[in-house]
C-alpha positions as a Python dict, from the first residue, in 0.01 Angstrom:
ca = {
    (1, 'M'): (0, 0, 0),
    (2, 'R'): (-116, -212, 291),
    (3, 'R'): (-402, -349, 79),
    (4, 'L'): (-159, -441, -196),
    (5, 'S'): (68, -623, 50),
    (6, 'R'): (-227, -807, 198),
    (7, 'A'): (-354, -906, -149),
    (8, 'A'): (-6, -1027, -246),
    (9, 'C'): (16, -1230, 75),
    (10, 'I'): (-325, -1389, 13),
    (11, 'L'): (-236, -1460, -349),
    (12, 'S'): (98, -1618, -261),
    (13, 'T'): (-64, -1828, 14),
    (14, 'T'): (-333, -1941, -230),
    (15, 'V'): (-75, -2031, -495),
    (16, 'L'): (139, -2222, -246),
    (17, 'A'): (-165, -2406, -113),
    (18, 'A'): (-272, -2493, -468),
    (19, 'L'): (76, -2621, -551),
    (20, 'G'): (79, -2827, -235),
    (21, 'F'): (-267, -2959, -302),
    (22, 'S'): (-187, -3062, -657),
    (23, 'A'): (129, -3237, -542),
    (24, 'V'): (-62, -3467, -307),
    (25, 'P'): (-74, -3812, -465),
    (26, 'A'): (-404, -3989, -514),
    (27, 'A'): (-500, -4220, -232),
    (28, 'A'): (-356, -4566, -271),
    (29, 'E'): (-605, -4844, -326),
    (30, 'P'): (-614, -5168, -131),
    (31, 'T'): (-519, -5486, -313),
    (32, 'P'): (-873, -5623, -366),
    (33, 'Q'): (-977, -5302, -545),
    (34, 'V'): (-663, -5302, -758),
    (35, 'C'): (-720, -5670, -842),
    (36, 'T'): (-1075, -5598, -957),
    (37, 'K'): (-959, -5304, -1167),
    (38, 'T'): (-667, -5501, -1311),
    (39, 'A'): (-887, -5795, -1406),
    (40, 'K'): (-1098, -5555, -1614),
    (41, 'T'): (-786, -5393, -1761),
    (42, 'V'): (-650, -5730, -1874),
    (43, 'E'): (-987, -5848, -2003),
    (44, 'D'): (-1033, -5532, -2211),
    (45, 'G'): (-675, -5535, -2339),
    (46, 'L'): (-682, -5899, -2440),
    (47, 'S'): (-1018, -5849, -2607),
    (48, 'Q'): (-868, -5575, -2823),
    (49, 'F'): (-569, -5799, -2894),
    (50, 'A'): (-801, -6083, -3000),
    (51, 'T'): (-993, -5847, -3228),
    (52, 'E'): (-669, -5762, -3408),
    (53, 'L'): (-571, -6129, -3427),
    (54, 'S'): (-901, -6207, -3601),
    (55, 'K'): (-809, -5943, -3859),
    (56, 'V'): (-472, -6114, -3905),
    (57, 'T'): (-645, -6445, -3973),
    (58, 'A'): (-898, -6293, -4213),
    (59, 'A'): (-628, -6110, -4409),
    (60, 'A'): (-398, -6412, -4422),
    (61, 'D'): (-683, -6641, -4529),
    (62, 'S'): (-764, -6407, -4817),
    (63, 'G'): (-397, -6396, -4921),
    (64, 'N'): (-348, -6031, -4824),
    (65, 'M'): (-19, -6065, -4637),
    (66, 'A'): (42, -5689, -4627),
    (67, 'A'): (-285, -5643, -4435),
    (68, 'A'): (-204, -5944, -4216),
    (69, 'N'): (135, -5796, -4125),
    (70, 'Q'): (-29, -5460, -4053),
    (71, 'S'): (-279, -5630, -3822),
    (72, 'V'): (4, -5811, -3643),
    (73, 'K'): (162, -5472, -3570),
    (74, 'A'): (-175, -5340, -3452),
    (75, 'A'): (-214, -5642, -3225),
    (76, 'G'): (129, -5567, -3080),
    (77, 'G'): (16, -5210, -3023),
    (78, 'E'): (-278, -5341, -2822),
    (79, 'L'): (-37, -5528, -2594),
    (80, 'V'): (172, -5213, -2550),
    (81, 'D'): (-145, -5022, -2460),
    (82, 'L'): (-237, -5295, -2215),
    (83, 'A'): (106, -5257, -2055),
    (84, 'A'): (52, -4884, -2010),
    (85, 'N'): (-287, -4946, -1850),
    (86, 'L'): (-135, -5203, -1614),
    (87, 'R'): (124, -4949, -1507),
    (88, 'T'): (-158, -4707, -1428),
    (89, 'D'): (-325, -4976, -1217),
    (90, 'A'): (5, -5051, -1043),
    (91, 'A'): (58, -4684, -959),
    (92, 'S'): (-268, -4681, -762),
    (93, 'A'): (-182, -4988, -553),
    (94, 'D'): (-92, -4958, -187),
    (95, 'A'): (89, -5295, -170),
    (96, 'A'): (448, -5325, -288),
    (97, 'D'): (405, -5682, -417),
    (98, 'V'): (111, -5572, -632),
    (99, 'K'): (305, -5276, -771),
    (100, 'T'): (607, -5493, -847),
    (101, 'T'): (417, -5781, -1007),
    (102, 'L'): (197, -5552, -1217),
    (103, 'G'): (508, -5364, -1326),
    (104, 'Q'): (676, -5687, -1432),
    (105, 'L'): (360, -5800, -1610),
    (106, 'A'): (341, -5466, -1790),
    (107, 'D'): (706, -5495, -1893),
    (108, 'E'): (643, -5840, -2039),
    (109, 'F'): (327, -5736, -2226),
    (110, 'E'): (516, -5437, -2366),
    (111, 'A'): (814, -5647, -2475),
    (112, 'Q'): (591, -5903, -2643),
    (113, 'G'): (383, -5631, -2806),
    (114, 'K'): (688, -5454, -2945),
    (115, 'S'): (819, -5783, -3082),
    (116, 'L'): (513, -5824, -3305),
    (117, 'T'): (614, -5678, -3638),
    (118, 'D'): (494, -5932, -3894),
    (119, 'M'): (346, -6279, -3935),
    (120, 'S'): (672, -6458, -3853),
    (121, 'S'): (706, -6266, -3526),
    (122, 'L'): (354, -6368, -3428),
    (123, 'Q'): (460, -6732, -3454),
    (124, 'K'): (742, -6660, -3206),
    (125, 'L'): (515, -6501, -2945),
    (126, 'D'): (610, -6643, -2605),
    (127, 'V'): (363, -6596, -2322),
    (128, 'T'): (547, -6815, -2069),
    (129, 'K'): (649, -6519, -1848),
    (130, 'I'): (307, -6358, -1885),
    (131, 'D'): (145, -6681, -1765),
    (132, 'A'): (378, -6708, -1466),
    (133, 'L'): (325, -6345, -1365),
    (134, 'S'): (-50, -6381, -1413),
    (135, 'D'): (-46, -6682, -1180),
    (136, 'K'): (147, -6475, -927),
    (137, 'M'): (-113, -6196, -945),
    (138, 'I'): (-393, -6451, -909),
    (139, 'A'): (-225, -6579, -591),
    (140, 'I'): (-178, -6226, -453),
    (141, 'C'): (-538, -6133, -528),
    (142, 'G'): (-670, -6458, -385),
    (143, 'A'): (-475, -6409, -63),
    (144, 'A'): (-596, -6047, -34),
    (145, 'S'): (-959, -6145, -77),
    (146, 'G'): (-936, -6449, 149),
    (147, 'T'): (-1023, -6676, -142),
    (148, 'P'): (-785, -6960, -221),
    (149, 'A'): (-609, -6890, -548),
    (150, 'T'): (-653, -7134, -832),
    (151, 'P'): (-391, -7074, -1099),
    (152, 'R'): (-514, -7116, -1451),
}
């Protein structure tokens, strides 16, 4: 009986330790690391978006409006995916201003992506807020790295 109690105690301690260990959040990253990661995230996401836009152009040029509309939706999906990836980057940041700005940028990419449903919606795409938030991130990243920020 004593062995059983000891085994149960060890097992419960192990389980509690494992639960505690798994609940520990990943270490937060300093702003320069998050900026580097985010630059790659945006570059990759916008590259995928551009790939879909080229499909829109090719389909529209050939008169296949159904395919063009489908590619517009796919392009919007790429912006939504980019937003999700930006939220992942934001979650790893240790600085509140980085988390907030990346969250806002993600929200705007997601909203714009979801608005892309057909060719006419593509013509209404408004990147004004995305540009402003991007400039804000450039300034934050420049300040964190000690490099003067040069907005686009």
